[in-house]
Tab-separated table of C-alpha atoms in Angstrom:
chain	number	residue	atom	x	y	z
A	1	MET	CA	0.000	0.000	0.000
A	2	ASN	CA	1.409	3.360	-1.012
A	3	ALA	CA	1.937	5.896	1.724
A	4	ARG	CA	0.147	9.176	1.303
A	5	PRO	CA	2.630	11.906	0.353
A	6	ARG	CA	3.114	14.576	2.949
A	7	PRO	CA	4.536	18.072	2.504
A	8	ARG	CA	7.971	18.663	3.913
A	9	ASN	CA	10.277	21.658	4.300
A	10	GLN	CA	7.341	24.024	4.182
A	11	ALA	CA	8.170	27.421	2.754
A	12	GLY	CA	6.686	29.296	5.712
A	13	VAL	CA	9.346	27.961	8.096
A	14	SER	CA	12.350	28.871	5.953
A	15	SER	CA	10.879	32.274	5.071
A	16	ALA	CA	10.252	33.085	8.740
A	17	LEU	CA	13.820	32.084	9.618
A	18	LEU	CA	15.277	34.229	6.819
A	19	ILE	CA	13.304	37.335	7.783
A	20	ALA	CA	13.866	36.861	11.533
A	21	GLY	CA	17.584	36.386	10.897
A	22	ALA	CA	17.840	39.561	8.819
A	23	VAL	CA	16.019	41.583	11.484
A	24	LEU	CA	18.109	40.170	14.354
A	25	LEU	CA	21.383	40.765	12.517
A	26	PHE	CA	20.387	44.353	11.710
A	27	VAL	CA	19.301	45.080	15.297
A	28	GLY	CA	22.405	43.423	16.736
A	29	THR	CA	24.652	45.531	14.511
A	30	LEU	CA	22.861	48.722	15.606
A	31	LEU	CA	23.265	47.789	19.277
A	32	HIS	CA	26.941	46.906	19.017
A	33	PRO	CA	29.130	49.497	20.786
A	34	MET	CA	31.529	51.091	18.347
A	35	HIS	CA	34.758	52.979	18.902
A	36	GLU	CA	36.948	55.065	16.652
A	37	ASP	CA	39.893	52.656	16.601
A	38	PRO	CA	38.918	49.052	17.404
A	39	ASN	CA	42.587	48.074	17.550
A	40	ASP	CA	43.115	50.377	20.533
A	41	ALA	CA	42.551	47.906	23.380
A	42	LEU	CA	42.432	50.588	26.078
A	43	ARG	CA	39.716	52.558	24.288
A	44	ALA	CA	37.799	49.335	23.710
A	45	PHE	CA	37.995	48.606	27.436
A	46	GLY	CA	36.515	51.991	28.306
A	47	GLU	CA	33.640	51.856	25.832
A	48	TYR	CA	32.708	48.241	26.468
A	49	SER	CA	32.764	48.848	30.208
A	50	ALA	CA	30.462	51.863	29.889
A	51	ASN	CA	28.021	50.226	27.461
A	52	HIS	CA	26.388	46.948	28.462
A	53	ASN	CA	24.619	46.584	25.125
A	54	TRP	CA	27.490	44.332	24.054
A	55	LEU	CA	25.692	41.271	25.440
A	56	PHE	CA	22.438	41.952	23.605
A	57	SER	CA	24.262	42.874	20.412
A	58	HIS	CA	26.282	39.665	20.330
A	59	MET	CA	23.281	37.499	21.160
A	60	ALA	CA	21.218	39.171	18.419
A	61	GLN	CA	24.010	38.954	15.839
A	62	LEU	CA	24.684	35.288	16.483
A	63	ALA	CA	20.973	34.405	16.525
A	64	GLY	CA	20.529	36.386	13.291
A	65	VAL	CA	23.317	34.563	11.460
A	66	VAL	CA	22.072	31.174	12.711
A	67	ALA	CA	18.480	31.916	11.627
A	68	MET	CA	19.515	33.248	8.210
A	69	VAL	CA	21.815	30.330	7.401
A	70	ALA	CA	19.305	27.791	8.757
A	71	GLY	CA	16.525	29.248	6.604
A	72	MET	CA	18.747	29.232	3.544
A	73	LEU	CA	19.835	25.624	4.169
A	74	LEU	CA	16.211	24.542	4.501
A	75	ILE	CA	15.581	25.926	1.019
A	76	ILE	CA	18.776	24.424	-0.386
A	77	GLY	CA	17.905	21.066	1.198
A	78	ARG	CA	15.061	20.708	-1.297
A	79	LEU	CA	17.456	20.728	-4.244
A	80	PHE	CA	19.160	17.374	-3.639
A	81	ASP	CA	17.173	15.485	-6.269
A	82	GLY	CA	17.942	17.725	-9.226
A	83	PRO	CA	20.832	19.233	-11.189
A	84	ALA	CA	21.764	21.503	-8.286
A	85	ARG	CA	22.684	18.637	-5.962
A	86	GLY	CA	26.426	19.318	-6.015
A	87	SER	CA	26.068	23.045	-5.335
A	88	ALA	CA	23.463	22.309	-2.650
A	89	LEU	CA	25.836	19.958	-0.839
A	90	LEU	CA	28.688	22.486	-0.953
A	91	THR	CA	26.315	25.192	0.304
A	92	ILE	CA	25.405	23.087	3.323
A	93	VAL	CA	29.073	22.319	4.089
A	94	PHE	CA	30.151	25.956	3.893
A	95	GLY	CA	26.982	27.055	5.700
A	96	ALA	CA	27.810	24.815	8.651
A	97	ALA	CA	31.388	26.128	8.657
A	98	SER	CA	30.156	29.729	8.579
A	99	LEU	CA	27.954	29.055	11.616
A	100	ALA	CA	30.937	27.646	13.517
A	101	ALA	CA	33.079	30.659	12.595
A	102	ALA	CA	30.310	33.105	13.588
A	103	ALA	CA	29.906	31.369	16.967
A	104	ALA	CA	33.676	31.509	17.548
A	105	LEU	CA	33.769	35.207	16.632
A	106	GLN	CA	30.956	36.076	19.061
A	107	ALA	CA	32.623	34.021	21.808
A	108	VAL	CA	35.950	35.815	21.383
A	109	ASP	CA	34.472	39.316	21.158
A	110	GLY	CA	31.547	38.890	23.544
A	111	ILE	CA	33.062	36.646	26.203
A	112	ALA	CA	36.873	36.764	26.148
A	113	LEU	CA	37.108	40.536	25.760
A	114	LYS	CA	34.461	41.154	28.419
A	115	ALA	CA	36.295	38.856	30.843
A	116	MET	CA	39.443	40.948	30.398
A	117	ILE	CA	37.444	44.128	30.922
A	118	ASN	CA	36.219	42.805	34.262
A	119	ALA	CA	39.765	41.820	35.223
A	120	TRP	CA	41.058	45.229	34.114
A	121	ALA	CA	38.778	47.019	36.581
A	122	MET	CA	40.365	45.196	39.524
A	123	ALA	CA	43.967	44.949	38.312
A	124	ASP	CA	46.980	46.907	39.539
A	125	ASP	CA	49.341	48.745	37.188
A	126	ALA	CA	51.646	45.750	36.699
A	127	ALA	CA	48.761	43.443	35.853
A	128	LYS	CA	47.290	46.010	33.448
A	129	ALA	CA	50.397	45.832	31.273
A	130	SER	CA	49.893	42.089	30.853
A	131	LEU	CA	46.168	42.563	30.249
A	132	PHE	CA	46.905	45.112	27.541
A	133	ASN	CA	49.093	42.594	25.715
A	134	ALA	CA	46.417	39.920	26.165
A	135	ALA	CA	43.752	42.276	24.846
A	136	PHE	CA	45.834	42.992	21.763
A	137	ALA	CA	46.234	39.248	21.168
A	138	VAL	CA	42.471	38.743	21.527
A	139	ARG	CA	41.846	41.505	18.988
A	140	GLN	CA	44.107	39.729	16.501
A	141	ILE	CA	42.218	36.469	17.043
A	142	GLU	CA	38.945	38.352	16.639
A	143	ILE	CA	40.153	39.861	13.353
A	144	GLY	CA	41.003	36.374	12.098
A	145	PHE	CA	37.608	34.941	13.010
A	146	ALA	CA	35.832	37.963	11.513
A	147	ALA	CA	37.704	37.518	8.228
A	148	VAL	CA	37.019	33.766	8.100
A	149	SER	CA	33.368	34.232	9.088
A	150	ALA	CA	32.792	36.827	6.360
A	151	ALA	CA	34.567	34.736	3.734
A	152	LEU	CA	32.607	31.582	4.589
A	153	LEU	CA	29.290	33.445	4.654
A	154	GLY	CA	30.102	34.949	1.255
A	155	LEU	CA	30.967	31.517	-0.167
A	156	THR	CA	27.770	30.039	1.299
A	157	VAL	CA	25.572	32.677	-0.331
A	158	LEU	CA	27.468	32.478	-3.623
A	159	LEU	CA	26.990	28.695	-3.774
A	160	ALA	CA	23.337	29.067	-2.721
A	161	SER	CA	22.752	31.541	-5.554
A	162	ILE	CA	24.310	29.113	-8.040
A	163	ALA	CA	22.260	26.194	-6.702
A	164	LEU	CA	18.999	28.162	-6.793
A	165	GLN	CA	19.699	29.251	-10.371
A	166	GLN	CA	20.574	25.708	-11.479
A	167	ALA	CA	17.301	24.472	-9.976
A	168	LYS	CA	15.387	27.456	-11.438
A	169	HIS	CA	14.026	28.316	-7.983
A	170	CYS	CA	14.538	32.052	-8.390
A	171	PRO	CA	14.860	34.535	-11.273
A	172	VAL	CA	18.231	35.406	-12.776
A	173	TRP	CA	18.261	38.903	-11.244
A	174	MET	CA	17.887	37.362	-7.766
A	175	SER	CA	20.843	35.075	-8.334
A	176	LEU	CA	22.894	38.027	-9.578
A	177	LEU	CA	21.881	40.089	-6.533
A	178	GLY	CA	22.870	37.300	-4.141
A	179	SER	CA	26.148	36.757	-5.972
A	180	ALA	CA	26.958	40.483	-5.865
A	181	GLY	CA	26.342	40.603	-2.113
A	182	ALA	CA	28.371	37.438	-1.600
A	183	VAL	CA	31.338	38.825	-3.545
A	184	GLY	CA	31.135	42.066	-1.543
A	185	VAL	CA	31.263	40.159	1.751
A	186	LEU	CA	34.117	38.005	0.435
A	187	ILE	CA	36.107	41.117	-0.462
A	188	GLY	CA	35.310	42.520	2.982
A	189	GLY	CA	36.644	39.343	4.579
A	190	VAL	CA	39.874	39.534	2.591
A	191	ALA	CA	40.252	43.238	3.471
A	192	THR	CA	39.681	42.439	7.157
A	193	ALA	CA	42.352	39.745	7.072
A	194	ALA	CA	44.796	42.153	5.396
A	195	THR	CA	44.118	45.384	7.299
A	196	GLY	CA	42.180	44.466	10.454
A	197	PHE	CA	39.060	46.435	11.382
A	198	SER	CA	40.153	49.364	9.258
A	199	ASP	CA	38.065	51.908	7.370
A	200	ILE	CA	38.996	50.081	4.158
A	201	ALA	CA	37.653	46.771	5.493
A	202	MET	CA	34.452	48.367	6.769
A	203	ALA	CA	33.919	50.187	3.467
A	204	ALA	CA	34.377	46.914	1.596
A	205	ASN	CA	32.131	44.841	3.871
A	206	MET	CA	29.139	47.115	4.509
A	207	PRO	CA	27.738	47.346	0.940
A	208	GLY	CA	27.926	43.579	0.501
A	209	SER	CA	26.265	43.001	3.879
A	210	LEU	CA	23.401	45.360	3.038
A	211	VAL	CA	22.870	43.681	-0.350
A	212	LEU	CA	22.781	40.286	1.380
A	213	LEU	CA	20.138	41.487	3.841
A	214	ILE	CA	17.985	42.666	0.923
A	215	TRP	CA	18.604	39.370	-0.894
A	216	VAL	CA	17.599	37.351	2.167
A	217	VAL	CA	14.287	39.215	2.546
A	218	LEU	CA	13.489	38.871	-1.187
A	219	LEU	CA	14.399	35.177	-1.084
A	220	ALA	CA	12.029	34.738	1.863
A	221	VAL	CA	9.203	36.386	-0.095
A	222	ILE	CA	9.836	34.238	-3.186
A	223	ASP	CA	10.083	31.097	-1.063
A	224	LEU	CA	6.872	31.901	0.791
A	225	LYS	CA	4.965	32.019	-2.492
A	226	ARG	CA	6.117	28.555	-3.509
A	227	LYS	CA	4.081	25.433	-2.905
A	228	PRO	CA	5.497	22.934	-0.368
A	229	VAL	CA	7.651	20.217	-1.840
A	230	GLU	CA	5.961	16.844	-1.762
A	231	ALA	CA	7.754	13.843	-0.290
């Protein structure tokens, strides 16, 4: 007796994750305390100590990235039976890696740096010299994770755009938009690795990030209009 087919991977779930992720990432970025020179550990200590929004910003950013990537992988997971299978598999691999890198970045910036800030408040002058060196080392680790996270996210979106186009799940202009945003984030990741959190890196990363947010919302709308895939 044949089993009755049931819908799976319903579009409403992936669309909700994509939109929620975009909103959380945007809000988390707005909440994140900024300073003129992020490589100046002492200035970072002062601003992070005075502004407790760091916790909410990191939680929102990490939740946003997780939701966005999860929603995208739900959509990509439907493409395993067609010509886009190879690109879909690579998207899932790089998507999982980008989640790991994003979690590591938030842990370094949101936990390790804050722990040193708390220690700094109670340290004597001799201990502060050691803490300054430790803070500088943490910033270098953070720069590395930020560069890797951006590069992996860019690769994930680029592969997702290719897979969606191969499976004809979105129009050509949507694939081009996603690819443009992905390349912008990739360039931002390379610039971060080369120059740290410099004005050049920020200028390279921000346009790509904004394009990706727009792409995610449009992808959610397109996905929501699709019928559920039958098992």
